Short mmCIF file of C-alpha atoms in Angstrom, two decimals:
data_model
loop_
_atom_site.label_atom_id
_atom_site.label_comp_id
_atom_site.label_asym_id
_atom_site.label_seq_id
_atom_site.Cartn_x
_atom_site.Cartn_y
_atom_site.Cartn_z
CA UNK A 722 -26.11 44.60 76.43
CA UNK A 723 -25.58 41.06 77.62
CA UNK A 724 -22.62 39.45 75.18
CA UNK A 725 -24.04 37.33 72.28
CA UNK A 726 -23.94 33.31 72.58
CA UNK A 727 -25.85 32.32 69.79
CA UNK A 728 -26.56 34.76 66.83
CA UNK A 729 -29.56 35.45 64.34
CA UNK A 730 -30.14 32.45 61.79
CA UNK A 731 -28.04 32.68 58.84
CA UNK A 732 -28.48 31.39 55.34
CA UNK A 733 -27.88 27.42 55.87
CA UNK A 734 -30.87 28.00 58.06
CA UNK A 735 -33.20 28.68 55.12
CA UNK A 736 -31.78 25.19 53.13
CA UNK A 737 -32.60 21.22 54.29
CA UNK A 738 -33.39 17.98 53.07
CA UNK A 739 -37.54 17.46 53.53
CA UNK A 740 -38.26 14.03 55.05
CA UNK A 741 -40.86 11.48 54.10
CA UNK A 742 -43.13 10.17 55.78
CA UNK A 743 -47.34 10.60 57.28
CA UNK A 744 -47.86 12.87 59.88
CA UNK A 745 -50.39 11.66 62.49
CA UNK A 746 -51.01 15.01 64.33
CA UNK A 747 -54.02 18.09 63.56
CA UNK A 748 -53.80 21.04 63.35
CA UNK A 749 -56.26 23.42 66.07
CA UNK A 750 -56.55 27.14 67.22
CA UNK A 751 -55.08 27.53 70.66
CA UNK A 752 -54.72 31.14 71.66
CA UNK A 753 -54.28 32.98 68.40
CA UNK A 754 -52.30 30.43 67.00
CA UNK A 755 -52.62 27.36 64.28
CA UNK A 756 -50.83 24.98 66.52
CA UNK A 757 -50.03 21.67 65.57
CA UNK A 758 -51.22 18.74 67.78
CA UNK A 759 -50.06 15.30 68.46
CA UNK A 760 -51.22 13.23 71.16
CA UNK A 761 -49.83 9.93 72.97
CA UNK A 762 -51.21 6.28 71.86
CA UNK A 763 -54.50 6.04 73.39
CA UNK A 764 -53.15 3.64 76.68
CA UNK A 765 -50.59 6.64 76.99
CA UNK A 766 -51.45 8.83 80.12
CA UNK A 767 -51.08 12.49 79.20
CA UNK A 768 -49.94 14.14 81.91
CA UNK A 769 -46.32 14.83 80.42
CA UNK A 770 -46.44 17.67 77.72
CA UNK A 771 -44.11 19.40 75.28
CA UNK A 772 -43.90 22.49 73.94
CA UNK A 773 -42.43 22.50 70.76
CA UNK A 774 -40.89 25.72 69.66
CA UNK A 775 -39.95 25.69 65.63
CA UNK A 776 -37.30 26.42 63.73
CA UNK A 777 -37.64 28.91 61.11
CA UNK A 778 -39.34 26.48 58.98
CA UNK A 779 -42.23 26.03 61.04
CA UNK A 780 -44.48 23.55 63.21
CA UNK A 781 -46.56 22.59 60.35
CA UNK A 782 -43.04 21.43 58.28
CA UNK A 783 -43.34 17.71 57.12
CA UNK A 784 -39.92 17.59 59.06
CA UNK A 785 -40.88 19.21 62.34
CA UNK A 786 -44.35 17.34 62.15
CA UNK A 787 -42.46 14.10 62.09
CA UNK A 788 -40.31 14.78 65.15
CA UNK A 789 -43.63 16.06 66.89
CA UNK A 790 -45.58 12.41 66.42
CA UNK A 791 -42.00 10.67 67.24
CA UNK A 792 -42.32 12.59 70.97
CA UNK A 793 -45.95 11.49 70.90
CA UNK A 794 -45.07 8.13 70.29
CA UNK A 795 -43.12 8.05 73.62
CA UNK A 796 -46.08 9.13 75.45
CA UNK A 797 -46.20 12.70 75.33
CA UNK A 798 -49.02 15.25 74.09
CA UNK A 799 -47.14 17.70 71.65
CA UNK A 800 -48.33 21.27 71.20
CA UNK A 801 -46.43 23.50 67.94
CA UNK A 802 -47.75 26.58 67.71
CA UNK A 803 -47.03 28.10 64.70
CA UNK A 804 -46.01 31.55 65.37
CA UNK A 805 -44.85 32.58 62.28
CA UNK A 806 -48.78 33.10 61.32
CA UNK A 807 -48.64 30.98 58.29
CA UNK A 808 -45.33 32.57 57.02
CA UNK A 809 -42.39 30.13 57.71
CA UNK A 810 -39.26 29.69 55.29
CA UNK A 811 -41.73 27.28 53.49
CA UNK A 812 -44.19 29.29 52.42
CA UNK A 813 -41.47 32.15 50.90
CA UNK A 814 -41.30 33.40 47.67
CA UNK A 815 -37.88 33.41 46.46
CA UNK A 816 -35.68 36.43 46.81
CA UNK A 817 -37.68 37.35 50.30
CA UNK A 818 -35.60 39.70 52.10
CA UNK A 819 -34.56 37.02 55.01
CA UNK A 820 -33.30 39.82 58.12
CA UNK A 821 -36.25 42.22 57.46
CA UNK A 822 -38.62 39.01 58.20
CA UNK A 823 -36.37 37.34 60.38
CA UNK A 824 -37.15 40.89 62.98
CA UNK A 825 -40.58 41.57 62.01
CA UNK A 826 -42.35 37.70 62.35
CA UNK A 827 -39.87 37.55 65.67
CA UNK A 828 -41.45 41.09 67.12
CA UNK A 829 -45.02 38.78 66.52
CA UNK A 830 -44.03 35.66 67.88
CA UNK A 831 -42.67 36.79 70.80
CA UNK A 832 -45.78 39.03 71.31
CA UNK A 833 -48.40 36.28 70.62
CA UNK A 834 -46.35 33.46 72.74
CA UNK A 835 -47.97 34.63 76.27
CA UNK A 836 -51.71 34.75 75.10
CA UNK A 837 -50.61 30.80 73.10
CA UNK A 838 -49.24 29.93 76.51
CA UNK A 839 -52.06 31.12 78.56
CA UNK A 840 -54.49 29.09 76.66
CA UNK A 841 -52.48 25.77 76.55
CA UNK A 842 -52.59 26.33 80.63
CA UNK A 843 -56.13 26.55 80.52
CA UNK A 844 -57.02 24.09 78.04
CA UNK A 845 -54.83 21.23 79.52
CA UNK A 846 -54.11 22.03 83.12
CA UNK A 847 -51.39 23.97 85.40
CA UNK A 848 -50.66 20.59 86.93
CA UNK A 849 -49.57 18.75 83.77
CA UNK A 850 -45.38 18.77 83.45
CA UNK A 851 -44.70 20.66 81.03
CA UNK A 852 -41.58 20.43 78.87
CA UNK A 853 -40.31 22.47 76.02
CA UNK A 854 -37.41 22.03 73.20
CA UNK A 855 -36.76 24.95 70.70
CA UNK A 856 -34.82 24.18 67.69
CA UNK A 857 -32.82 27.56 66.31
CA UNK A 858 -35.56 30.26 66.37
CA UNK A 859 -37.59 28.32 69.27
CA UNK A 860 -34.72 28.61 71.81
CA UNK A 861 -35.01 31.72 73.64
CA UNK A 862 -38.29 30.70 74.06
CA UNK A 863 -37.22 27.94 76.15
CA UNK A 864 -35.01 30.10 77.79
CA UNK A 865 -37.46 32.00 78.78
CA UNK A 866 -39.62 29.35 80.37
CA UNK A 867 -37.03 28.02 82.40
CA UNK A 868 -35.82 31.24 83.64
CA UNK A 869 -39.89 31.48 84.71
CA UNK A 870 -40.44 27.98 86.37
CA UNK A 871 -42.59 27.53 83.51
CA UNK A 872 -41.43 23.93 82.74
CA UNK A 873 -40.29 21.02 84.31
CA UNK A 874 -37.15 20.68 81.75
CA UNK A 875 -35.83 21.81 78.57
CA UNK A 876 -34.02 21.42 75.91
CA UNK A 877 -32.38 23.18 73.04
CA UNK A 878 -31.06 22.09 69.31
CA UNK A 879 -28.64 24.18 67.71
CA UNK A 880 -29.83 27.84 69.08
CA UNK A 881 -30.02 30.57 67.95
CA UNK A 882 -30.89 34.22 69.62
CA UNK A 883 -29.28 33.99 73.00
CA UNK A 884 -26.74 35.53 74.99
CA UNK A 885 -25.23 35.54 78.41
CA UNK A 886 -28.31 36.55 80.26
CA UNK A 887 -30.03 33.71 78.99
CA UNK A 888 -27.60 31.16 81.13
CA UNK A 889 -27.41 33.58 84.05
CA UNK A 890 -30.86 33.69 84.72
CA UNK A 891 -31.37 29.69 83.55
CA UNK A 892 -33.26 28.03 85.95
CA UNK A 893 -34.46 24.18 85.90
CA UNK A 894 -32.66 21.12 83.53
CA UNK A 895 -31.49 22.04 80.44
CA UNK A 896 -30.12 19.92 77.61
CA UNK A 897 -28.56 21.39 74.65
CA UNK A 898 -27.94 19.26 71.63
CA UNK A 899 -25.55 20.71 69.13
CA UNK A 900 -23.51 20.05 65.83
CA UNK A 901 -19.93 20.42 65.64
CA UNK A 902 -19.94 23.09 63.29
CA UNK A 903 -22.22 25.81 64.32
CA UNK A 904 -22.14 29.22 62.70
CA UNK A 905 -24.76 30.66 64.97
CA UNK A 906 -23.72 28.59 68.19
CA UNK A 907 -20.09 28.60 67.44
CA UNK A 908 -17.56 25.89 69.92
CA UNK A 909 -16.42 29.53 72.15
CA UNK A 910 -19.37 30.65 72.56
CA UNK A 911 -20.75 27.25 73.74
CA UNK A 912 -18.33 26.93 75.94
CA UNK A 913 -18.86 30.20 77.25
CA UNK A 914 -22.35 28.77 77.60
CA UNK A 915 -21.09 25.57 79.69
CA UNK A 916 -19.00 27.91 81.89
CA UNK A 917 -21.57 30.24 83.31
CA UNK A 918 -24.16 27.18 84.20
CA UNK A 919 -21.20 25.01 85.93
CA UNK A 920 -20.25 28.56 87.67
CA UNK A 921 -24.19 28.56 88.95
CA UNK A 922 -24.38 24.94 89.37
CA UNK A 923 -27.12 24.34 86.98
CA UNK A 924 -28.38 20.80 85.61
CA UNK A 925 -27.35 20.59 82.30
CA UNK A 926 -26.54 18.02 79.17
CA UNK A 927 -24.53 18.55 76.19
CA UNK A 928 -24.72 16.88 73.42
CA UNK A 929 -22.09 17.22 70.95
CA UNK A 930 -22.28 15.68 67.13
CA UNK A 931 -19.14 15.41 64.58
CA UNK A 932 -19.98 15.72 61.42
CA UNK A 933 -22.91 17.57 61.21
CA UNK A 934 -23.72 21.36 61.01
CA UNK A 935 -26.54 23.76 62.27
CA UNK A 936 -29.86 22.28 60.94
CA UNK A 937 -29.10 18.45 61.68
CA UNK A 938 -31.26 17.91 64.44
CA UNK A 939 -34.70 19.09 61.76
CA UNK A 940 -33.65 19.14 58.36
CA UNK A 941 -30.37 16.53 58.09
CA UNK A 942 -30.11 14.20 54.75
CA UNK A 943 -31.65 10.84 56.13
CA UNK A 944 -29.35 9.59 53.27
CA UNK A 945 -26.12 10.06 55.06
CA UNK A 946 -25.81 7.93 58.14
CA UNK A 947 -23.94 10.17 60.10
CA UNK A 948 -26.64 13.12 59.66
CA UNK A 949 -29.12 10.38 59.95
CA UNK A 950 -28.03 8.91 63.19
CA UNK A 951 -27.04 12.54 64.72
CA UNK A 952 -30.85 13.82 64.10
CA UNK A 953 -32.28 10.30 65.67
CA UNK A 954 -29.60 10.35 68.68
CA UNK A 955 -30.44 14.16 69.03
CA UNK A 956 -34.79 13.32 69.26
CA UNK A 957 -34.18 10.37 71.48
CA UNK A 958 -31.66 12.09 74.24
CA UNK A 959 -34.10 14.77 74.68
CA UNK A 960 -36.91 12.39 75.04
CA UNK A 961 -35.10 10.71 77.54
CA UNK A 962 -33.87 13.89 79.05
CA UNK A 963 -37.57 14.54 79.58
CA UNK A 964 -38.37 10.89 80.55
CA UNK A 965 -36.26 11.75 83.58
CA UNK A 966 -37.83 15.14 84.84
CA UNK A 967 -41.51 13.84 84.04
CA UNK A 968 -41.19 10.40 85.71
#
């Protein structure tokens, strides 16, 4: 077994602050999956897409569906497929048993990702560049799809479910955008991280935030500046990040 970087999500995973605000995006069926949809302005060419891969609380989270239409803004068409089937952390009852869900809805997500993938190829085009950022849950996902040449660039935010294979087998730009306190991407492990892709010679960012903890970059209290600015810094370096792999 390939040493653990970045562990299951624990409890502060399952607590937040929900934003405000009017989500612009729809909702559609793309291979299997409910999969929320944001597109560019209308003078936007769309040939720069990005997969966004969820946190445990889901595409279709007021939060998440915000940062979606904020990457749309700059241009890009935004694809979320909900892979949790309609069963994210806000749709629990309370006292769910959190690890026996966390491994069955990850068994289906990782299952029903090829088929989701498949169809976004065929509905949009091969030739599009592709991107893909995976907050917590979402990141081996991206992982994956840079270890495939499946995207242009990616980027993570606070991960979770990835060990040293991931960064041994990473291929293409990677940005990782993480808090200064991190249970489930703790500062050893990251480094650990750092070390195998400058051993490799990978491109890679890091973003590092004081004063925030796992969750800022999704589910931060707008009311505190420094968890406000860290969640806005975090969306606009990996826009930027994927400005400069798409241009």
């Amino acid at each position: 077994m390939s040493p653990t970087l970045a562990s299951a999500p624990a409890a502060c995973c399952f607590s937040g602050v929900k934003h405000t605000g009017t989500p612009v995006g729809r909702i559609e069926d793309l291979g299997g999956i409910q999969t929320y949809i944001s597109e560019p302005p209308s003078s936007a060419a769309t040939q720069k897409v990005i997969l966004f891969l969820a946190d445990i609380w889901g595409p279709l989270f007021i939060n998440n569906k915000l940062l979606q239409d904020y990457f749309a803004s700059c241009g890009y068409l935004v694809l979320g497929p909900d892979y949790f089937f309609g069963d994210a952390v806000p749709n629990h009852e309370p006292g769910r048993d959190r690890e026996a869900w966390i491994m069955g809805v990850r068994k289906l997500a990782i299952d029903a990702f090829p088929a989701w993938l498949d169809a976004v190829k065929s509905k949009y085009g091969a030739e599009k560049k592709y991107c893909a950022v995976g907050y917590c849950f979402g990141a081996p996902f991206v992982m994956d799809l840079c270890a495939a040449g499946s995207v242009v660039a990616g980027a993570l935010a606070h991960p979770a479910f990835l060990d040293e294979s991931h960064f041994e087998k990473l291929e293409g730009p990677l940005l990782l955008s993480c808090a200064e306190e991190d249970h489930t991407f703790p500062h050893a492990e990251r480094r650990r991280a750092e070390d195998i892709m400058v051993s490799r010679k990978c491109t890679y960012y890091f973003q590092v935030f004081s004063g925030v903890k796992h969750g800022f970059a999704v589910r931060c209290d707008p009311d505190i500046e420094t968890e406000r600015w860290a969640k806005e810094e975090s969306a606009r370096g990996i826009k930027e990040w994927f400005d400069r792999f798409t241009a």
